[in-house]
Tab-separated table of C-alpha atoms in Angstrom:
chain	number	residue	atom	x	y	z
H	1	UNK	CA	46.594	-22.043	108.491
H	2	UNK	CA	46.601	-26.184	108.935
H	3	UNK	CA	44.303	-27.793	107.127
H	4	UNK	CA	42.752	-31.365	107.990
H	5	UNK	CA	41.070	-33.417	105.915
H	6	UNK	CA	38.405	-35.892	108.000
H	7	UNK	CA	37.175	-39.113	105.763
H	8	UNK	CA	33.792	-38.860	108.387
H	9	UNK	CA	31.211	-36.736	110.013
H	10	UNK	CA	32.402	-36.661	113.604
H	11	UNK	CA	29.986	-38.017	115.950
H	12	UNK	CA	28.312	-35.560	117.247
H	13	UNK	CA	27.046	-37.551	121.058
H	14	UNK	CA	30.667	-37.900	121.507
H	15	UNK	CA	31.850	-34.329	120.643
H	16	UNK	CA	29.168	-32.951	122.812
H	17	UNK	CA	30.196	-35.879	125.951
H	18	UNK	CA	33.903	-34.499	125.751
H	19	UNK	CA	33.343	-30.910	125.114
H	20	UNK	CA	31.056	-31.092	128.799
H	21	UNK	CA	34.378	-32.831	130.608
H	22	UNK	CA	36.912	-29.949	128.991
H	23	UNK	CA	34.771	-27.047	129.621
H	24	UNK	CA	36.994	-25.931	132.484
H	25	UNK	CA	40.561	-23.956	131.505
H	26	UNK	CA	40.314	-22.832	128.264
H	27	UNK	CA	41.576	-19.727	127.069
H	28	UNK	CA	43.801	-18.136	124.693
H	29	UNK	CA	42.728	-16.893	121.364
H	30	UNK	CA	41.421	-18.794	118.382
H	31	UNK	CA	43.143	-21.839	116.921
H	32	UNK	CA	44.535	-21.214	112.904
H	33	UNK	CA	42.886	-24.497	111.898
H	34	UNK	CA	40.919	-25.607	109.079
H	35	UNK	CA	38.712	-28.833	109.070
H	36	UNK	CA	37.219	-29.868	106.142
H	37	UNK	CA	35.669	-32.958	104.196
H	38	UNK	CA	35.188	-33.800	100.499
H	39	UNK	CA	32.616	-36.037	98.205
H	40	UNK	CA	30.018	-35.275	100.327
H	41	UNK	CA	26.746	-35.998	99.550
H	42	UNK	CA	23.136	-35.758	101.341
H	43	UNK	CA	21.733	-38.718	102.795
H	44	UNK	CA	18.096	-38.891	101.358
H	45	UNK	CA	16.773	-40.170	104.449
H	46	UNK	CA	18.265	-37.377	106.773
H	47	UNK	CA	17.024	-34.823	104.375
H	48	UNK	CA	13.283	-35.898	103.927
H	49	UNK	CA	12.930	-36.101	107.833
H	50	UNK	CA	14.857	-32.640	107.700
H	51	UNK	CA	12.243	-31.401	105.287
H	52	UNK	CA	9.787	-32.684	107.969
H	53	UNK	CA	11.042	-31.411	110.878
H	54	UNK	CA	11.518	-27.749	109.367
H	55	UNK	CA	8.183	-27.699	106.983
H	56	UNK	CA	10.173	-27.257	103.554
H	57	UNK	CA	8.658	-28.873	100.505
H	58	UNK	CA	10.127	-31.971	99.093
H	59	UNK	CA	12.315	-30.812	95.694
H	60	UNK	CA	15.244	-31.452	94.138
H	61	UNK	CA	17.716	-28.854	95.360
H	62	UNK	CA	18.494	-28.530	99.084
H	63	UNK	CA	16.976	-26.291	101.576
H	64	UNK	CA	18.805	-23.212	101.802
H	65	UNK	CA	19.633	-24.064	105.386
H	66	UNK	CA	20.844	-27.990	104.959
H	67	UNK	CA	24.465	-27.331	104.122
H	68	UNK	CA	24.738	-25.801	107.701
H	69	UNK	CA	23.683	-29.160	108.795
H	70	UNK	CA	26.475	-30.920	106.773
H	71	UNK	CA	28.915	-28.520	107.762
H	72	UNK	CA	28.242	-27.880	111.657
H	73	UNK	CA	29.833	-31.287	113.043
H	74	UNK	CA	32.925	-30.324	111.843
H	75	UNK	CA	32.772	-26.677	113.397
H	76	UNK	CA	31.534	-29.046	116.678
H	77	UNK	CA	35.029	-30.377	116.335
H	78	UNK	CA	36.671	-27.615	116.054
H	79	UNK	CA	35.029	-25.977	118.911
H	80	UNK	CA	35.468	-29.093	121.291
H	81	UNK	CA	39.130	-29.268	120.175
H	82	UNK	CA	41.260	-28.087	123.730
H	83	UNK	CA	42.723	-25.432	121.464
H	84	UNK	CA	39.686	-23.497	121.130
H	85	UNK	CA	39.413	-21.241	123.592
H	86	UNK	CA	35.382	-20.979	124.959
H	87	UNK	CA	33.982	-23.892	126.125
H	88	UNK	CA	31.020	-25.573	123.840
H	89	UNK	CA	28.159	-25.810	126.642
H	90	UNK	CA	26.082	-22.924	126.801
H	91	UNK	CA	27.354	-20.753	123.755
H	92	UNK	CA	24.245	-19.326	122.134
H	93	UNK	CA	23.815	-18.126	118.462
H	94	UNK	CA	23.408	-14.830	118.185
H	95	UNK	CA	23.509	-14.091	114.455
H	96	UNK	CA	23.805	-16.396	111.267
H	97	UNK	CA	24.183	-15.680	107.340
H	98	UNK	CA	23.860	-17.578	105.114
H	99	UNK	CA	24.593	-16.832	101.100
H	100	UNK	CA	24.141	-19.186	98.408
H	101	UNK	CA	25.090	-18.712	94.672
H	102	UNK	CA	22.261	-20.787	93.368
H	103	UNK	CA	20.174	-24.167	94.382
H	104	UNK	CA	22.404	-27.522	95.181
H	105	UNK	CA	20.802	-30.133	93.664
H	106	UNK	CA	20.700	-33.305	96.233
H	107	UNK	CA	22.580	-35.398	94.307
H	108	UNK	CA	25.915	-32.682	94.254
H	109	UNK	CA	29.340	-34.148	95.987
H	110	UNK	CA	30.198	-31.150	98.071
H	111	UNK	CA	33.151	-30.193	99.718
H	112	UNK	CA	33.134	-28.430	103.455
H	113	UNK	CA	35.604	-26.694	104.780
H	114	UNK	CA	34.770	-24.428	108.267
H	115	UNK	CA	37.089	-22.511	110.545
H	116	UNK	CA	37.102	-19.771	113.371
H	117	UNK	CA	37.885	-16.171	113.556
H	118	UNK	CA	36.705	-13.091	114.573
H	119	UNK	CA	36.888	-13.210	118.399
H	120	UNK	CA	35.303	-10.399	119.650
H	121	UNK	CA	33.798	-8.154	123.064
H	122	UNK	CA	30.437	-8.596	123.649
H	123	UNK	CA	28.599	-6.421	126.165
H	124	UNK	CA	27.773	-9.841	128.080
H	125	UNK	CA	31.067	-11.623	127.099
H	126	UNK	CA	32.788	-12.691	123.817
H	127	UNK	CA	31.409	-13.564	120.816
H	128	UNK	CA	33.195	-15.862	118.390
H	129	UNK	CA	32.076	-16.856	114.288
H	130	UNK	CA	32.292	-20.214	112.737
H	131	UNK	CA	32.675	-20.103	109.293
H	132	UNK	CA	31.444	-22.317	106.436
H	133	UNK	CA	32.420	-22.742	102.762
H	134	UNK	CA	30.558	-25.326	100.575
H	135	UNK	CA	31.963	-26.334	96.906
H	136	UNK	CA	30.629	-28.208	93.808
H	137	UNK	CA	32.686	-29.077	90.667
H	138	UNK	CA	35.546	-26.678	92.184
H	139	UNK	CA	33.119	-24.048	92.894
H	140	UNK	CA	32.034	-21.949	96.079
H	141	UNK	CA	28.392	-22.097	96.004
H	142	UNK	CA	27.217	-21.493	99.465
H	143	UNK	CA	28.769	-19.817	102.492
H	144	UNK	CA	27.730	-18.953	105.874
H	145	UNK	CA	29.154	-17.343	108.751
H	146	UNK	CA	27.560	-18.567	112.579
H	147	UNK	CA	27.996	-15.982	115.747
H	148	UNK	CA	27.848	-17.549	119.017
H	149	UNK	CA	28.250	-15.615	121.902
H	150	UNK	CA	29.901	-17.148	125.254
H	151	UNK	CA	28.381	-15.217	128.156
H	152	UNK	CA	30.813	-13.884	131.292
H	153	UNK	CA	34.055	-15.073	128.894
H	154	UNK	CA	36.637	-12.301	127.134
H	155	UNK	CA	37.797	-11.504	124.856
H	156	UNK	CA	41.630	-10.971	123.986
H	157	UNK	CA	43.060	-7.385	124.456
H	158	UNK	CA	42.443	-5.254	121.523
H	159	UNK	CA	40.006	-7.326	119.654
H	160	UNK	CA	37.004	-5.884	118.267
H	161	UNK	CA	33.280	-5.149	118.983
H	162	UNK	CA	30.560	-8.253	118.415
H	163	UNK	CA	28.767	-7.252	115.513
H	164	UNK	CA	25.370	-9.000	116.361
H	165	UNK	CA	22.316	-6.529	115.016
H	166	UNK	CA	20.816	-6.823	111.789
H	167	UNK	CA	18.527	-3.995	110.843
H	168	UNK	CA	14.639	-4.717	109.568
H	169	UNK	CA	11.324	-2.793	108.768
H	170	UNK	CA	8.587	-2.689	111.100
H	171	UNK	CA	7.139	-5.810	110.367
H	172	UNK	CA	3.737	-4.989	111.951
H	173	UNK	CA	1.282	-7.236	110.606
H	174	UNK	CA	1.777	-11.243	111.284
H	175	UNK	CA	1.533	-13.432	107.938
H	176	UNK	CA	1.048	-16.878	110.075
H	177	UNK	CA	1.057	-18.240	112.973
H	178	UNK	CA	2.664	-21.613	114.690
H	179	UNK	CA	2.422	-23.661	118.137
H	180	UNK	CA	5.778	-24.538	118.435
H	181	UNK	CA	5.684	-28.095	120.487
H	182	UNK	CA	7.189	-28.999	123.631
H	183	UNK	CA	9.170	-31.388	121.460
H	184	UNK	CA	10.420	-29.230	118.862
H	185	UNK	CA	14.587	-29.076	120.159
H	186	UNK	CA	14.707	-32.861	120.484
H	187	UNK	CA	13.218	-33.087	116.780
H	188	UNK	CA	15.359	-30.857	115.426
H	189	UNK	CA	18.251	-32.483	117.220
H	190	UNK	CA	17.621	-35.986	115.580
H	191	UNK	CA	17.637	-34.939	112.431
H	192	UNK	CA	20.652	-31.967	112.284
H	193	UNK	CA	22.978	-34.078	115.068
H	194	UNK	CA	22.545	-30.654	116.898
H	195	UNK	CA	22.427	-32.182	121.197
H	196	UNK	CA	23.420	-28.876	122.834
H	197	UNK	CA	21.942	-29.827	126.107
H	198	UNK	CA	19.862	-26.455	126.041
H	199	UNK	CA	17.339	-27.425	123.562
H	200	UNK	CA	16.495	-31.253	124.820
H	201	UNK	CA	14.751	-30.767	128.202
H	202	UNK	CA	14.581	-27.948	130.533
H	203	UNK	CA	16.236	-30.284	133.390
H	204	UNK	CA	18.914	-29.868	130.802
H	205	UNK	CA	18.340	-26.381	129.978
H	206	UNK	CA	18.587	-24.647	133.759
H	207	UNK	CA	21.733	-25.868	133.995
H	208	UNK	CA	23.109	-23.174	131.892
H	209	UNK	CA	20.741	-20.855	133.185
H	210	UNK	CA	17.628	-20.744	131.140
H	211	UNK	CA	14.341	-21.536	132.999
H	212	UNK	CA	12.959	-23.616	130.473
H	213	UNK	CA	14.326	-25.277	126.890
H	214	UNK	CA	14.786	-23.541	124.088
H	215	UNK	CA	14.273	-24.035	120.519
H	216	UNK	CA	17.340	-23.845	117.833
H	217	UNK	CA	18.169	-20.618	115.919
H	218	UNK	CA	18.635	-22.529	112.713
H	219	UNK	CA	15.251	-24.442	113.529
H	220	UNK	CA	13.799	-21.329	113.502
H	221	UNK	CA	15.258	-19.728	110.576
H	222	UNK	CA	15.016	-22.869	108.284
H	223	UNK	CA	10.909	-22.582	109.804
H	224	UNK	CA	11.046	-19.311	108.552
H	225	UNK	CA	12.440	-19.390	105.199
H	226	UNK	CA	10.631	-23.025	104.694
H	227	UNK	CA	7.423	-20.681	104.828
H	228	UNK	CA	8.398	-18.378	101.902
H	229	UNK	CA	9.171	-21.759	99.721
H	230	UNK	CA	9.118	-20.932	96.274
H	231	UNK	CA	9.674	-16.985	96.505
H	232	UNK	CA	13.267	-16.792	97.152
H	233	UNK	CA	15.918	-15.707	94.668
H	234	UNK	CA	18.397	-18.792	93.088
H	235	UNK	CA	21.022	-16.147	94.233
H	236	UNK	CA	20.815	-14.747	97.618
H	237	UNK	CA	21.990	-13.854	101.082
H	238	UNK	CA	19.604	-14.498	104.249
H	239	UNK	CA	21.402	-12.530	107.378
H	240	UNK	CA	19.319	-12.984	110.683
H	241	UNK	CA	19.718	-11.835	114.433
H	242	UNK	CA	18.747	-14.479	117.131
H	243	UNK	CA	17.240	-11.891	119.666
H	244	UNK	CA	14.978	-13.662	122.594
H	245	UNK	CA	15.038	-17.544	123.540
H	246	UNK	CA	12.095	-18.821	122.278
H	247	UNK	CA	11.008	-21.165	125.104
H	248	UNK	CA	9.005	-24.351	124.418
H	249	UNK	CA	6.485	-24.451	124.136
H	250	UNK	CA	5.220	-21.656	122.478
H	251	UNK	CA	2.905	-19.869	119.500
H	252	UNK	CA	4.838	-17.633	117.438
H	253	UNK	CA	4.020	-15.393	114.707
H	254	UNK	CA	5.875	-14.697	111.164
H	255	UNK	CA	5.460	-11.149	109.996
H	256	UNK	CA	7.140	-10.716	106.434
H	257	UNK	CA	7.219	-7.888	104.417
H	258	UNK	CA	8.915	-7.334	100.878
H	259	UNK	CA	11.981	-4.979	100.850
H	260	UNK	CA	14.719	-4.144	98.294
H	261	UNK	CA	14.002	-7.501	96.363
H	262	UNK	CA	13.276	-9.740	98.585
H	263	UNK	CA	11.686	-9.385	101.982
H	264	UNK	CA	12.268	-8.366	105.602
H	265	UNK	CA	11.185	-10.867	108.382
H	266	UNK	CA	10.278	-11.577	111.938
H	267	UNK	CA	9.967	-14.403	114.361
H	268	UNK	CA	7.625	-13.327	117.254
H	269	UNK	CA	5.995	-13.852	120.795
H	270	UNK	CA	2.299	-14.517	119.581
H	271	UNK	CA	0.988	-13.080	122.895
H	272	UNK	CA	3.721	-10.911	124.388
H	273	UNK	CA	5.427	-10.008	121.078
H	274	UNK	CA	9.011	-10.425	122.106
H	275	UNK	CA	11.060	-10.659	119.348
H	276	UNK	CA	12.921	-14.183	118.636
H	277	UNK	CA	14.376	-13.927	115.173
H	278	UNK	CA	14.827	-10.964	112.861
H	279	UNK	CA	16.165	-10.996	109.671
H	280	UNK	CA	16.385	-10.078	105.822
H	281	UNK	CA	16.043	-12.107	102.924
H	282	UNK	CA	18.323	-10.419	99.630
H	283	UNK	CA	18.743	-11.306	96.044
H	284	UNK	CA	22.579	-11.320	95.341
């Protein structure tokens, strides 16, 4: 597998400009690349309007979600690279996990490394995951692993099914409620670099077929986690199914529920209960 070393973040505007002109003939299965970067650190300012934007509390170890931010323009360049074979506009997330060994303190040089694999069938197309490693001191201390699903594509012969479900408890009574803004994808695109054109407007948005814009998966996971701040194991996995679009604006409800150390949660409809996000929360 090749392995490339970038001395930057790729900008993101431009990733997302090309990756809308070289939508059209791609194919083939996944490129055996690596991309990675080294010595990186968090810039304060990013990460306090991060904080901001996703409701976590101000500390000295990084949200649980914030490597993903570090780590996703580089999966942006793999994806927008002509060797990969879906085209960037209009892939949704579908699933992401995310485990981390313990807290990364801010201040932590970090080295990213991300890749591709597991292309897959999908029952509306093919689903493909981006990995994610993090290191410290020589160390893995964080992972994740992204599904995005590419609707009306396929998969090559002989690969596998999607694996897009994650299993929960009932979840029956909320534990909060939000009004998620009109706003909230063009917030949460300033401050994670994240411009996929379905989250900024829904001009933008009904050109890939959604009637209105959508809010981020990770916007709502990192929303959902930032809510049980301070009850969270140092060591632990967090494995969550996007299910509906949650259209903006909204109100939402977070159910919660503790189960086999940690807890069992959902992302809700406030008024027709459709399910957005659904996910557990385990010690490791």
């Amino acid at each position: 597998m090749a392995r490339t070393v970038l001395d930057a973040a790729p900008a993101m505007p431009a990733l997302f400009a090309r990756a809308a002109l070289t939508a059209r003939g791609r194919g083939g299965d996944l490129p055996d690349t690596r991309l990675a970067r080294v010595g990186v650190t968090a810039d304060p300012a990013q990460l306090a309007d991060y904080a901001r934007v996703c409701r976590f509390p101000l500390s000295d170890a990084l949200p649980l979600t914030f490597p993903h931010v570090l780590a996703f323009p580089l999966q942006v360049a793999l994806m927008t690279d002509r060797a990969f074979p879906l085209a960037l506009p209009g892939l949704v997330h579908v699933r992401n996990r995310i485990e981390a060994d313990r807290p990364i303190g801010v201040g932590e040089a970090l080295d990213l490394e991300v890749w591709a694999e597991r292309f897959a069938t999908h029952r509306s197309g093919a689903t493909v995951d981006l990995c994610a490693s993090v290191s410290a001191g020589g160390a893995e201390v964080w992972r994740s692993r992204s599904t995005y699903l590419a609707r009306g594509a396929s998969a090559p012969e002989g690969a596998p099914a999607s694996d897009v479900d994650v299993e929960v408890g009932a979840l029956e009574r909320p534990a909060a409620q939000w009004r998620v803004p009109d706003d909230a994808g063009r917030r949460y695109a300033k401050v994670s670099g994240d411009v996929n054109p379905i989250h900024l407007s829904g001009l933008t948005a009904k050109a890939f077929g959604f009637k209105r814009a959508i809010a981020h998966g990770m916007w709502v996971k990192a929303r959902a986690l930032a809510a049980l701040s301070g009850r969270l194991p140092d060591a632990v996995a967090v494995d969550v199914a996007f299910r509906k679009p949650l259209f903006l604006p909204s109100t939402v409800t977070l159910s919660t529920e503790e189960a086999g150390g940690g807890w069992d949660l959902a992302v809700r409809n406030a008024t027709a209960g459709t399910e957005h996000l659904i996910g557990t929360v385990r010690p490791t």
